[in-house]
Coordinates of C-alpha atoms in Angstrom, one line a residue:
Chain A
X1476 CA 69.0 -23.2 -93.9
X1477 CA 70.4 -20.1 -95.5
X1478 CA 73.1 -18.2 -94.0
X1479 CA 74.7 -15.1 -94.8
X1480 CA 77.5 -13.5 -92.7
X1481 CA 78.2 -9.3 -93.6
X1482 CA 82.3 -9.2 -93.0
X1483 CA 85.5 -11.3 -94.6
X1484 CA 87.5 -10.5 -91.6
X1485 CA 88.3 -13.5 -89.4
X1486 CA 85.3 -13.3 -87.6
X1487 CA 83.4 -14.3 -90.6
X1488 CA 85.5 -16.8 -91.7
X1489 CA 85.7 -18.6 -88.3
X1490 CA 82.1 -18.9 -88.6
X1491 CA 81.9 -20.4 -91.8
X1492 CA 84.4 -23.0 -90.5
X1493 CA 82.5 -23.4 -87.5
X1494 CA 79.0 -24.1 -89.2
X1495 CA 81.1 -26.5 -91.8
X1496 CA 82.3 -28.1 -88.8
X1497 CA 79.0 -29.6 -88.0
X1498 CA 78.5 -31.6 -91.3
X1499 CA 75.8 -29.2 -92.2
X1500 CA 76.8 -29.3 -95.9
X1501 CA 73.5 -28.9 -97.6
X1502 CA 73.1 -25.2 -95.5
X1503 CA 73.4 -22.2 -98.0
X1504 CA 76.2 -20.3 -96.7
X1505 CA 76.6 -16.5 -98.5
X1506 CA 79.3 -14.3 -97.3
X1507 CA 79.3 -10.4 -98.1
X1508 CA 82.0 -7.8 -98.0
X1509 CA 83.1 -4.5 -99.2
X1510 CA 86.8 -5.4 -98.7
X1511 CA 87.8 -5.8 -102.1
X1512 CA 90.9 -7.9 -101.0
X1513 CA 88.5 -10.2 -98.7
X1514 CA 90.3 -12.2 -96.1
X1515 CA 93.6 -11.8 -94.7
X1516 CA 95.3 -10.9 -91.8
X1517 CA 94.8 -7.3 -90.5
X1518 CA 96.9 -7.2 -87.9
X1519 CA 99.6 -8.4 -90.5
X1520 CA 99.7 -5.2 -92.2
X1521 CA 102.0 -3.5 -89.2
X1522 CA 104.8 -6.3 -90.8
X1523 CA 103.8 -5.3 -94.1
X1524 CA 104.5 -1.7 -93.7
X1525 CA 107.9 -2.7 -92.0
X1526 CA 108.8 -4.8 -95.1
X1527 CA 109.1 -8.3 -93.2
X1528 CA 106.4 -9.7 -95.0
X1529 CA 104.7 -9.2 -98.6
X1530 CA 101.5 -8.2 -99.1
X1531 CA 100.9 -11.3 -101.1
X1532 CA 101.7 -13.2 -98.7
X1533 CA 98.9 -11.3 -96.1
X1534 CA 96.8 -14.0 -97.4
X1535 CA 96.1 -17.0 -95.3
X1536 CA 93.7 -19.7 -96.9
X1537 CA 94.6 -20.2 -100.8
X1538 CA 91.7 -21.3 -103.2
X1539 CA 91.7 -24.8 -102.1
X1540 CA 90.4 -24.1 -98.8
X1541 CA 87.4 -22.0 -99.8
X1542 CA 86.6 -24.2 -102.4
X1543 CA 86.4 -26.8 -99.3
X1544 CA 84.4 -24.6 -97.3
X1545 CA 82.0 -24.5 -100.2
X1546 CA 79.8 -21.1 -99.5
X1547 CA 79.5 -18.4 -102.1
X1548 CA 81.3 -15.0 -101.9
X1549 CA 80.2 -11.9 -103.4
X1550 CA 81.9 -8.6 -103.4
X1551 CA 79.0 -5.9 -102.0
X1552 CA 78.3 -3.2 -99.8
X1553 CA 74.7 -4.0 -97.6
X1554 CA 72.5 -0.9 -97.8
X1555 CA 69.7 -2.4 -95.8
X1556 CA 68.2 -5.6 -93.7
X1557 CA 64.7 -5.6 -93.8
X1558 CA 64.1 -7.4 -90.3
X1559 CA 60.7 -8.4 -91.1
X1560 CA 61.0 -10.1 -94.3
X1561 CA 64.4 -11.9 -93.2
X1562 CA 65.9 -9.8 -96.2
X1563 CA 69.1 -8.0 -96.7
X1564 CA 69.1 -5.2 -99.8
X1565 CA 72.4 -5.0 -101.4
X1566 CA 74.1 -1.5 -102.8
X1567 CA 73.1 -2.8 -106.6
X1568 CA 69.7 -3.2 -104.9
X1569 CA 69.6 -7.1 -105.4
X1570 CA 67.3 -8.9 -102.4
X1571 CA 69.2 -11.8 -100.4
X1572 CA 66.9 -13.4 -98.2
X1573 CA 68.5 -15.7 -94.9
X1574 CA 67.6 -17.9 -92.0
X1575 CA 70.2 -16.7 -89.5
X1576 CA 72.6 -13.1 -90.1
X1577 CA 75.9 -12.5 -89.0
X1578 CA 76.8 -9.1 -88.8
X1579 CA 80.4 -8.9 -88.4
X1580 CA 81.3 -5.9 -90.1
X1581 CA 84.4 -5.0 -87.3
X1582 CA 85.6 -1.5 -86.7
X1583 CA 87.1 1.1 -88.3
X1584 CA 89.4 4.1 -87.6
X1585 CA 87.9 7.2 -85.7
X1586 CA 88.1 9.9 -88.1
X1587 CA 90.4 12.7 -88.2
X1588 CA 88.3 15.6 -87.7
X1589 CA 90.9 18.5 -87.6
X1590 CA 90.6 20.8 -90.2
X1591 CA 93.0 19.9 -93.4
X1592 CA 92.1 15.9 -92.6
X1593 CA 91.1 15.5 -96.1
X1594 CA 94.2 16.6 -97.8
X1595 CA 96.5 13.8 -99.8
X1596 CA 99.0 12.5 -97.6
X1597 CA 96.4 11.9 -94.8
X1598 CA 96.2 8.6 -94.0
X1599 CA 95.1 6.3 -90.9
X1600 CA 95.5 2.0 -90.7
X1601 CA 92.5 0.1 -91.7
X1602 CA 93.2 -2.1 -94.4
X1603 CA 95.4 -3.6 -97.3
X1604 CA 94.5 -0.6 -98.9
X1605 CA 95.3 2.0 -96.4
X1606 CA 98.9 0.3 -96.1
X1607 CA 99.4 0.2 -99.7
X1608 CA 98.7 4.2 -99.9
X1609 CA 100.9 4.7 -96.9
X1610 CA 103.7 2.9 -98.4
X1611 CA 103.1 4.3 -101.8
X1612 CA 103.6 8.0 -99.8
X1613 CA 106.4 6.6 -97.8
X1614 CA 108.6 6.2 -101.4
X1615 CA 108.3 10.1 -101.9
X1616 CA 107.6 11.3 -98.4
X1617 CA 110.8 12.5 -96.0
X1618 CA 108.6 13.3 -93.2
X1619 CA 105.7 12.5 -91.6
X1620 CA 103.7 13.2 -88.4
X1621 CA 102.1 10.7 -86.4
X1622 CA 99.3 11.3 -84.4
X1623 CA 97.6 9.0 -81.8
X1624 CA 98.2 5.9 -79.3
X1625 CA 97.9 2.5 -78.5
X1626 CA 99.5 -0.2 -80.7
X1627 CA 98.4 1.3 -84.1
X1628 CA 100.1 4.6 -83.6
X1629 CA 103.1 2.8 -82.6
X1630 CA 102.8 0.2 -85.8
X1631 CA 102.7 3.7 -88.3
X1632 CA 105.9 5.5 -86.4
X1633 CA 107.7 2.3 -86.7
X1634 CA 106.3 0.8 -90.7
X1635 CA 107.3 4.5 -91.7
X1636 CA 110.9 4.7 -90.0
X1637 CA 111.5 1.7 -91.4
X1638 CA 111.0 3.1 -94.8
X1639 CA 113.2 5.6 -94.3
X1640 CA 111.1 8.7 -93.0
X1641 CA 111.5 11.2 -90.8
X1642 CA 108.8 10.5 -88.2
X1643 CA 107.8 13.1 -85.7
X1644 CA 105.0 11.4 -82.8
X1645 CA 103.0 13.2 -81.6
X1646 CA 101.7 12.9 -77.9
X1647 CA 99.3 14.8 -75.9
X1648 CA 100.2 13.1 -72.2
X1649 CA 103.6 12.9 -70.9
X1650 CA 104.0 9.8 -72.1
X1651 CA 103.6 6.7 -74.3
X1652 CA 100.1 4.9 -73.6
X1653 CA 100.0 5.6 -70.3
X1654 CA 96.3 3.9 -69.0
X1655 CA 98.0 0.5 -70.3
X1656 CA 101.9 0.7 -69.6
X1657 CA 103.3 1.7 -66.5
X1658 CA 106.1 5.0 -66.5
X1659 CA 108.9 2.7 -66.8
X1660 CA 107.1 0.5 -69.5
X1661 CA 106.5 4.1 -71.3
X1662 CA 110.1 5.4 -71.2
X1663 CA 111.8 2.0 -72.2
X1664 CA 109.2 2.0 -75.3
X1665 CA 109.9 5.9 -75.6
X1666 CA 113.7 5.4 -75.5
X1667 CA 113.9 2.7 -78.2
X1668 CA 112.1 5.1 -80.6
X1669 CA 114.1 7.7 -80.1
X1670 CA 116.8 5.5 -80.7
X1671 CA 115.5 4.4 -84.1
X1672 CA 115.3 7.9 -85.1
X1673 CA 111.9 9.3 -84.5
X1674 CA 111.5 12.5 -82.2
X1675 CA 109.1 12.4 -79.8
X1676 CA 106.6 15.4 -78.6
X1677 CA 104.8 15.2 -75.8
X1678 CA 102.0 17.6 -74.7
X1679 CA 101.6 18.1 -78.5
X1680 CA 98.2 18.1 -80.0
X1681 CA 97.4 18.4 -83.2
X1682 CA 95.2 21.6 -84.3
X1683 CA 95.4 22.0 -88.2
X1684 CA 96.6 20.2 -91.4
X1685 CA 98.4 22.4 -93.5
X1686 CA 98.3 22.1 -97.4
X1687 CA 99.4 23.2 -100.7
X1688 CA 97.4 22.3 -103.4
X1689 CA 95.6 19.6 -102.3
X1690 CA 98.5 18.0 -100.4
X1691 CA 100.1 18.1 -96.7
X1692 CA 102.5 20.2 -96.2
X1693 CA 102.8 20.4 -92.5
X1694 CA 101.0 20.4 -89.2
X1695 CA 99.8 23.3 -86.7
X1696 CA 99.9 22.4 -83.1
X1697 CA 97.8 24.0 -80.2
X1698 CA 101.0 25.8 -78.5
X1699 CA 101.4 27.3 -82.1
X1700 CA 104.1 25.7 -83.5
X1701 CA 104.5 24.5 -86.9
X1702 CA 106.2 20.7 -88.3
X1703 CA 106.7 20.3 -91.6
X1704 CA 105.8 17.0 -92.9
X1705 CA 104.6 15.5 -96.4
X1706 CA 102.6 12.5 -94.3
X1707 CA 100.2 13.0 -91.5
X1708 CA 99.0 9.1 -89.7
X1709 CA 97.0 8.8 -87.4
X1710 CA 95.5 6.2 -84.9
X1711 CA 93.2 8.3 -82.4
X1712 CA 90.9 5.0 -81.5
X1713 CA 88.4 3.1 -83.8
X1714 CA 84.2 3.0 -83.7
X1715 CA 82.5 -0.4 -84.7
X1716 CA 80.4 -0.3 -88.2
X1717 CA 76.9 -0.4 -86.3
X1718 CA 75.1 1.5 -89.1
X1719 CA 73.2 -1.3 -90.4
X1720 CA 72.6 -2.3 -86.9
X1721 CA 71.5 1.5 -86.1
X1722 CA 69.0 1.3 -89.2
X1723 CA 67.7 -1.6 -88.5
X1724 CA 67.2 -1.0 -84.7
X1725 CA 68.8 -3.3 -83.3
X1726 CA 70.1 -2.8 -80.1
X1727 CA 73.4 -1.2 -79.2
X1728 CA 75.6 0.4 -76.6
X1729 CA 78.7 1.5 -77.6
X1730 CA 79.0 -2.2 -80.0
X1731 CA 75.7 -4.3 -81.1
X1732 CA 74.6 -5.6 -77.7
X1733 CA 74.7 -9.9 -77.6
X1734 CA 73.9 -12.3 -75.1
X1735 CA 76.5 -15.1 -74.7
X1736 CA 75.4 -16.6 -77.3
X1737 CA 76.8 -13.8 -80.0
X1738 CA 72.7 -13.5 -80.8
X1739 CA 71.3 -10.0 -80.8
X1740 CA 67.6 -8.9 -80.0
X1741 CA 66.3 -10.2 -83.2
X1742 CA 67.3 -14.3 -82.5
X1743 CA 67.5 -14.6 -86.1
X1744 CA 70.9 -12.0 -86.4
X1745 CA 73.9 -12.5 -84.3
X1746 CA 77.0 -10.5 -84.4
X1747 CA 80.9 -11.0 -83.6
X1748 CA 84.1 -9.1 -83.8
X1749 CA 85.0 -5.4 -83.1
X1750 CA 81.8 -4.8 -83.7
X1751 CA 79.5 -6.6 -80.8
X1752 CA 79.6 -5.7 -77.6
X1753 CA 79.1 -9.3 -75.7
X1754 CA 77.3 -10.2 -72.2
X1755 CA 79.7 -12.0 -70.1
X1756 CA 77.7 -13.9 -67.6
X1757 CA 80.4 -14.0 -65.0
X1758 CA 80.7 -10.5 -64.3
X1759 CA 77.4 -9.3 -65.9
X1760 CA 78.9 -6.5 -68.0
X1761 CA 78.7 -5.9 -71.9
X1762 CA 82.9 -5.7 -73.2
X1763 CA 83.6 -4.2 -76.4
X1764 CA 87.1 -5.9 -77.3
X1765 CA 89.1 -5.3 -80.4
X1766 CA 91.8 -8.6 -80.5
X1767 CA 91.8 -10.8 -83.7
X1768 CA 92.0 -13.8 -81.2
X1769 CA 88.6 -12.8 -79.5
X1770 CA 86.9 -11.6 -82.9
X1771 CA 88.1 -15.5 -84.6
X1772 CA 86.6 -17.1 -81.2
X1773 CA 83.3 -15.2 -81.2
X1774 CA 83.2 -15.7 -85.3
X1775 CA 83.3 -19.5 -84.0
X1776 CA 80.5 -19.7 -81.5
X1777 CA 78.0 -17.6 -83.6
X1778 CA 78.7 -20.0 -86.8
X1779 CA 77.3 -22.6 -84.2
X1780 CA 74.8 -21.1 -82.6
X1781 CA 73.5 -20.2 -86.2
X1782 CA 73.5 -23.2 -87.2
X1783 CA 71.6 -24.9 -84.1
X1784 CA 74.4 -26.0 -81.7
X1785 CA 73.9 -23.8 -79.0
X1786 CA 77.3 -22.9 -77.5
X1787 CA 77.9 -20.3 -75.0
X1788 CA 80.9 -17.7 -75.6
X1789 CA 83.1 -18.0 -72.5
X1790 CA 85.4 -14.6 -72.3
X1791 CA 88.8 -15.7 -72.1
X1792 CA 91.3 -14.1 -69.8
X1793 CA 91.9 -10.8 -72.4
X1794 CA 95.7 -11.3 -73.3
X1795 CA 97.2 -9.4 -76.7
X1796 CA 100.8 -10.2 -77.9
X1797 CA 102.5 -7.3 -80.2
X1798 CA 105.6 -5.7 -80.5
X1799 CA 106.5 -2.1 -78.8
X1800 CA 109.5 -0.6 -80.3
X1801 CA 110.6 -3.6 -81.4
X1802 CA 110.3 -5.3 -78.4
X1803 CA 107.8 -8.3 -78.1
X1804 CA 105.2 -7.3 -75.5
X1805 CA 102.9 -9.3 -73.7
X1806 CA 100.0 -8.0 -72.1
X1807 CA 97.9 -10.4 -69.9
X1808 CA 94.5 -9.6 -67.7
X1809 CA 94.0 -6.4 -66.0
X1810 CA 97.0 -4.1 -66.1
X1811 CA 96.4 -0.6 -66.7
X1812 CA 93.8 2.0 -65.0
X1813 CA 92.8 5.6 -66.2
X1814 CA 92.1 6.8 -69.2
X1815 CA 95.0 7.4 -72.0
X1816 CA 94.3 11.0 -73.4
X1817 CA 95.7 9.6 -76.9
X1818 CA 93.0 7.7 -77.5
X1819 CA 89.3 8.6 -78.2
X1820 CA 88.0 5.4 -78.3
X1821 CA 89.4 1.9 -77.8
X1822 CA 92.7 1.1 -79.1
X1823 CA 93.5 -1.5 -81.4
X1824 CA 94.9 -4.1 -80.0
X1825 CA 93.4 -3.2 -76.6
X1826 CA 90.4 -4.9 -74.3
X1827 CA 88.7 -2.8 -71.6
X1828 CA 89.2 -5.0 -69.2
X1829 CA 92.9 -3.8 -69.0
X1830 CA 91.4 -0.9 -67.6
X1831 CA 89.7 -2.8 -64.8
X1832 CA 91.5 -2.9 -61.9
X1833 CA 90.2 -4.2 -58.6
X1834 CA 92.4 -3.7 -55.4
X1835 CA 96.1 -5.1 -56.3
X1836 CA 99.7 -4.5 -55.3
X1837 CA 102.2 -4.4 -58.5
X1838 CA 105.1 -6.5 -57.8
X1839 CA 107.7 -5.5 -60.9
X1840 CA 111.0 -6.4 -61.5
X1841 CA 113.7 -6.1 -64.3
X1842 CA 115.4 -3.7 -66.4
X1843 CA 115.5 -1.8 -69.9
X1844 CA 114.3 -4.8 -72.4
X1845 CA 113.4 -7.6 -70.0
X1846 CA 110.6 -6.4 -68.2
X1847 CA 107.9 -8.3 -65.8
X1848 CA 105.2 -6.5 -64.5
X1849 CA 102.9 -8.8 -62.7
X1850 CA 99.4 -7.2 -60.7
X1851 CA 99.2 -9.4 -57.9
X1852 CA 95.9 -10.2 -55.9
X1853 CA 94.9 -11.6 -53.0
X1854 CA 95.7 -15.0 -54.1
X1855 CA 96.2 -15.1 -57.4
X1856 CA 97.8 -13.2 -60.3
X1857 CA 95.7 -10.5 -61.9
X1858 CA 97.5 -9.3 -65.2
X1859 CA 101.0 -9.2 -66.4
X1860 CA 103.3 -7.4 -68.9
X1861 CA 105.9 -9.4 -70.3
X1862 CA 108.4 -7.0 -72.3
X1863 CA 111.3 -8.5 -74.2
X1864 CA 112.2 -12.4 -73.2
X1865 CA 109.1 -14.4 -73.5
X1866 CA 109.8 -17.1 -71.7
X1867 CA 107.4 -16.5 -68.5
X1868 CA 104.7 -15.0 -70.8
X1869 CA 103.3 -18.6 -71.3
X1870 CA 103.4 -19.5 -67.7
X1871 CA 101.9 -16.0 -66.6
X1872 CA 98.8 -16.7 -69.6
X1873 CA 97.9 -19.8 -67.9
X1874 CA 98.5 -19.5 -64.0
X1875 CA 96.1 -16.1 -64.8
X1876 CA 93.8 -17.5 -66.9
X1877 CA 93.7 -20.6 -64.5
X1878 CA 93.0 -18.1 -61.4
X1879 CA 96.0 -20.6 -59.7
X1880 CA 96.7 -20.0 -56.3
X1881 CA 100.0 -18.0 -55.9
X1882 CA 99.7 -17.7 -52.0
X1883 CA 102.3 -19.7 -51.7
X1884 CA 104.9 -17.2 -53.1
X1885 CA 102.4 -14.1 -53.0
X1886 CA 105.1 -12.8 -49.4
X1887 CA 108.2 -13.5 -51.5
X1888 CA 106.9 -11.7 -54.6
X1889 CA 106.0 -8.5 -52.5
X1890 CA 109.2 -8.3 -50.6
X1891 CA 111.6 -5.9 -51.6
X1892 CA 114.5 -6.2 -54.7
X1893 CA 113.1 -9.8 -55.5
X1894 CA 113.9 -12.1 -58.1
X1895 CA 110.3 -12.5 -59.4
X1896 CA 111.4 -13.7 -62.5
X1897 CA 113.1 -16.8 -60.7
X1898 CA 110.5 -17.3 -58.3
X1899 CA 108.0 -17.4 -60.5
X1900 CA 109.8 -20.0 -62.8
X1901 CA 110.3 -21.8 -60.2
X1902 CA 107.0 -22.2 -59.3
X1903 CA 105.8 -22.9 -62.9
X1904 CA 108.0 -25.9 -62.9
X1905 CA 106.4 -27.4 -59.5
X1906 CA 103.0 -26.3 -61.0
X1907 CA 103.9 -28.2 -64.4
X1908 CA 104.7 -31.4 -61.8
X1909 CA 101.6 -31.0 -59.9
X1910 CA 99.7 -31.0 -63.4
X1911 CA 101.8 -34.3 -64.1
X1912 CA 101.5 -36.2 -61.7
X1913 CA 97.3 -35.5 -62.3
X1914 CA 97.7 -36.9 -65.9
X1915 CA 99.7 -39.9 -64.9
X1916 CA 97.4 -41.1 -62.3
Chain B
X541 CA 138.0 -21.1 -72.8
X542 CA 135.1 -19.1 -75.2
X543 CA 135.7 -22.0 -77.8
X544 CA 134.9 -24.6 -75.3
X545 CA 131.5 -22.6 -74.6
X546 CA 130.6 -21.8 -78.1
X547 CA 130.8 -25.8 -78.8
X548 CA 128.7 -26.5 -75.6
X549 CA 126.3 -23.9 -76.6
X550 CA 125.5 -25.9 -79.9
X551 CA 125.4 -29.4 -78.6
X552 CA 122.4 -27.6 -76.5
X553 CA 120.9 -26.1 -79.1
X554 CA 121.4 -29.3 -81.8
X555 CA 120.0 -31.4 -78.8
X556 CA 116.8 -29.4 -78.4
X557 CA 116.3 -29.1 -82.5
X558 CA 117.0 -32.9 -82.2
X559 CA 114.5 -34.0 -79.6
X560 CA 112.2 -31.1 -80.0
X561 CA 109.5 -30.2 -82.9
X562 CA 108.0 -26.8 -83.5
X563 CA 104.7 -25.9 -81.2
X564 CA 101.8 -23.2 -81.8
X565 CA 100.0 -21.4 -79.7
X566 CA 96.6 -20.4 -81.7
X567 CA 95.5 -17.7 -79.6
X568 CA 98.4 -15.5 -79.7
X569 CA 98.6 -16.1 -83.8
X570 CA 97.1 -13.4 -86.2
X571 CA 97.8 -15.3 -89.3
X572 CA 100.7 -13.0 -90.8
X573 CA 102.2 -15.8 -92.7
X574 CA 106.0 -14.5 -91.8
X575 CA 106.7 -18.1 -90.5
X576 CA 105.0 -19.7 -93.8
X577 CA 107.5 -16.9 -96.2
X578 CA 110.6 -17.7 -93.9
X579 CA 110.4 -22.0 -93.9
X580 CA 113.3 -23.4 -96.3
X581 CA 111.5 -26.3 -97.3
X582 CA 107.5 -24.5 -98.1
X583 CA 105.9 -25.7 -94.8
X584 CA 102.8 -23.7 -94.4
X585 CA 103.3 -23.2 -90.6
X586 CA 100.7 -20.7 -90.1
X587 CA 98.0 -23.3 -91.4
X588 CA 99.5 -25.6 -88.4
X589 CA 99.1 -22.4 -86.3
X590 CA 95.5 -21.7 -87.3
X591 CA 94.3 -25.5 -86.1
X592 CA 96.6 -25.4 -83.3
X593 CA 98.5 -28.3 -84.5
X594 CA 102.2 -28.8 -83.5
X595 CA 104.2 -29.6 -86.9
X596 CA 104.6 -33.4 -87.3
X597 CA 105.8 -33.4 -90.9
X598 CA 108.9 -35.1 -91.2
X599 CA 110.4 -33.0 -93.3
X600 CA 110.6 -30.3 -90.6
X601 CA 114.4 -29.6 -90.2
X602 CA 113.5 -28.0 -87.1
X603 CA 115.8 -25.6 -88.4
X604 CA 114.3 -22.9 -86.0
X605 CA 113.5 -19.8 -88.7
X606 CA 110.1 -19.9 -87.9
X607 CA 110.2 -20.0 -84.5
X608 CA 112.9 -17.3 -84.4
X609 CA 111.4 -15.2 -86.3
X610 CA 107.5 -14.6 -85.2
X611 CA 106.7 -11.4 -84.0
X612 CA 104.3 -12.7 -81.6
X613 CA 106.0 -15.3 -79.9
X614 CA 103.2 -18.0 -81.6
X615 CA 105.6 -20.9 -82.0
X616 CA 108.0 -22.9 -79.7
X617 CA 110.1 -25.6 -79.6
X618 CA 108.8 -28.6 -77.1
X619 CA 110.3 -32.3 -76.5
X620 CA 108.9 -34.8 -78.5
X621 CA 108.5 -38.3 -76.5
X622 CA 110.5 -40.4 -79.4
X623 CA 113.7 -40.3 -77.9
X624 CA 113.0 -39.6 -74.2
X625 CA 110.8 -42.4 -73.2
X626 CA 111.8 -44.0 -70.4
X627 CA 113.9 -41.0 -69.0
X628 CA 112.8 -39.7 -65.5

């Protein structure tokens, strides 16, 4: 059996691991990529830029654990697959030919299409090299403009500030991803910036780049004003890499459609990662998601179902873990609603199903950096977000993920100036007894 | 008073690095390797954190660094068994 997976992000190499898994060692296992650095972490980058790690050490499996995993690597940039001959045509027009396809090729940033976007000093967050240029600008920039939202915005403003520059954010809403975060959420995020330096601009949008010989020297905005700035970032949403898909007509939506199964029309290719847009049988919808977590999981069932263990993927409750403004955030389930004008498409970091909210009261409580937002249902807890102390975020992952029935305290959550941090340790540590006294029996 | 505290504070703290050892949580992990760069003795947590496995070296000084310092709130301390058996 010959496999070959398009992508050395993690979904790739979760596959590989997965098909090893099954003792198939005499399958042919080929792995493609146009990432000249290969695998390592991408989400790493945002601590790369702030200085807290090296890039060297962005690298998570050392020579030894390839060599283990024993499939063959080549550096290359897929022009074509060739559906009907089970071929894939390769940018120095070599022929691969494979069994079972992987096409996990993930996302990339949506492109700045303001006029001025190709000038030096323009750059967005994709990958090692991206960060490298970015840091490279940071040495000799004092002042940069950051354009966008979500998490990746947020990762530029504070990798840059870090380094020294003067960063100006630009924001066209009132305020800091507002179709995740609630208003409070937003202003404690938007206060610690400010705090680390960086002026914020609301209602601000971004018309023109302005150079000088080739190179950034500043930044139009619609209400005419002018910043000066030697950097311009941005973070305005990403777009999957469907354009082998698209040529080979597969079929997409907004990602390559896949049944639960991470296979796509043609049962002979499967995709995972940014870029596949996956059935979930429970609610029946297609869900574009962009976490590393979900992207290594799906990576993991399609390396199985490749290589003839069929496994279903079962969406997990979505659930990213980052840090706002310095501040470890935890964002569980469904918690936002609405549509975040800073962002085109989806934000890194980011899973649609935040945006879903069915019918739920907010129970909140808290202040400035501990902060609890829990969306409470009928009888159990929709989504949370855990700012600052992380010691409920744990608890709140698995009574959500569990669907665990908070009647009990649902009356005492909703009643006014609360303790819901107490009450809900509290009942976390009956839970945890419950759970014991199952295991002991 | 304030000195009395400060000692009480780190018998807690020696008792949990004593009794505890360091804990991942896979899904939350994206692999950045700060915990790897920041462990005094060269323990490759994040390959722990990438098979989900809690750190049973004994060499572990359960010093804390890498807990302490994760941005993602991957890693925690939890009670091991080998002194607490029998406790109710």
């Amino acid at each position: 059996m010959k496999h070959i997976i398009i992508g050395t992000g993690v979904a790739g190499i979760a596959a590989i691991e997965s098909i090893r898994s099954l003792h198939n060692q005499s399958d042919d296992i080929t792995v493609l990529g146009d990432d000249p650095h290969g695998y390592y972490s991408r989400p790493g980058l945002a601590y790369y830029l702030t200085g807290e790690v090296l890039d060297k050490t962005l690298f998570p499996k050392k020579r030894a654990d390839f060599i283990n995993l024993n499939f063959k690597y080549k550096k290359a940039r897929v022009t074509k697959i060739i559906r009907a001959e089970k071929k894939l045509e390769l940018d120095d027009k070599t022929l691969l030919s494979y069994d079972k396809l992987l096409i996990a090729t993930g996302a990339s940033a949506l492109p700045l299409t303001a006029h001025g976007a190709n000038l030096e000093g323009v750059v967005k967050l994709d990958h090692l090299e991206d960060a490298r240029r970015i840091l490279k600008l940071a040495k000799r920039g004092k002042t940069a403009v950051v354009v966008g939202g979500g998490i990746t915005a947020l990762e530029l403003t504070e990798g840059l500030r870090s380094r020294g520059v003067n960063v100006h954010y630009l924001l066209r809403g009132d305020r800091y991803w507002s179709n995740v975060l609630d208003e409070q959420e937003s202003q404690i995020v938007q206060t610690r910036l400010q705090e680390e330096g960086v002026t914020l601009h609301f209602h601000s949008e971004l018309i023109e780049v302005l150079g000088k010989s080739g190179k950034v020297i500043g930044v139009r905005l619609q209400d005419g004003r002018t910043l000066k700035c030697n950097i311009l970032a941005y973070a305005i949403g990403i777009k999957p890499r469907m354009n082998l898909a698209r040529d080979a007509e597969l079929k997409l939506e907004r990602g390559i459609l896949v049944n639960e199964f991470m296979q796509t029309n043609d049962p002979n290719i499967y995709a995972a990662g940014d870029v596949a847009q996956v059935y979930d049988p429970i609610t029946g919808r297609s869900i574009l998601d962009s976490l590393w977590g979900v992207a290594r999981e799906q990576g993991r069932v399609a390396g199985l179902n490749m290589a003839g263990q069929i496994t279903p993927y079962i969406k997990s409750m979505p659930f990213n873990v980052t840090r706002l403004a310095g501040l470890t955030t935890t964002i569980i389930g469904t918690v936002g609603y609405g549509e975040d004008k800073d962002v085109l498409g989806i934000a890194r970091g980011d899973s649609e199903t935040w945006r879903q909210l069915p019918n739920a009261i907010v129970a909140q409580s808290g202040f400035d950096v501990n902060r609890l937002r829990i969306l409470v249902g009928e009888k159990t807890f929709i989504g949370a977000v855990v700012m600052g102390d992380q010691t409920l975020s744990i608890p709140l992952q698995k009574i959500i993920a569990n669907k665990i029935d908070i009647s009990p305290i649902r009356d005492n959550l909703l009643s006014h100036n609360t303790k819901i941090a107490d009450i809900i340790a509290d009942f976390w540590s009956k839970q945890k007894m419950v759970e014991g006294n199952y295991a002991t029996r | 008073m304030s000195l009395l505290k400060i000692f009480k504070r780190s018998a807690i703290r020696r008792t949990v690095l004593f009794a505890g050892h360091v804990v991942p949580d896979s899904s939350r992990c994206v692999q950045c390797g700060i915990c790897s760069d920041n462990c005094p003795i060269e323990i490759d947590v994040r390959a722990y954190a990438w098979r989900g496995e809690s750190i049973n070296k004994n060499e572990c000084l359960t010093c804390g660094e890498c807990v302490a310092r994760c941005p993602r709130g991957v890693l925690r301390f939890e009670k091991t068994d080998l002194f607490t058996t029998g406790e109710k």
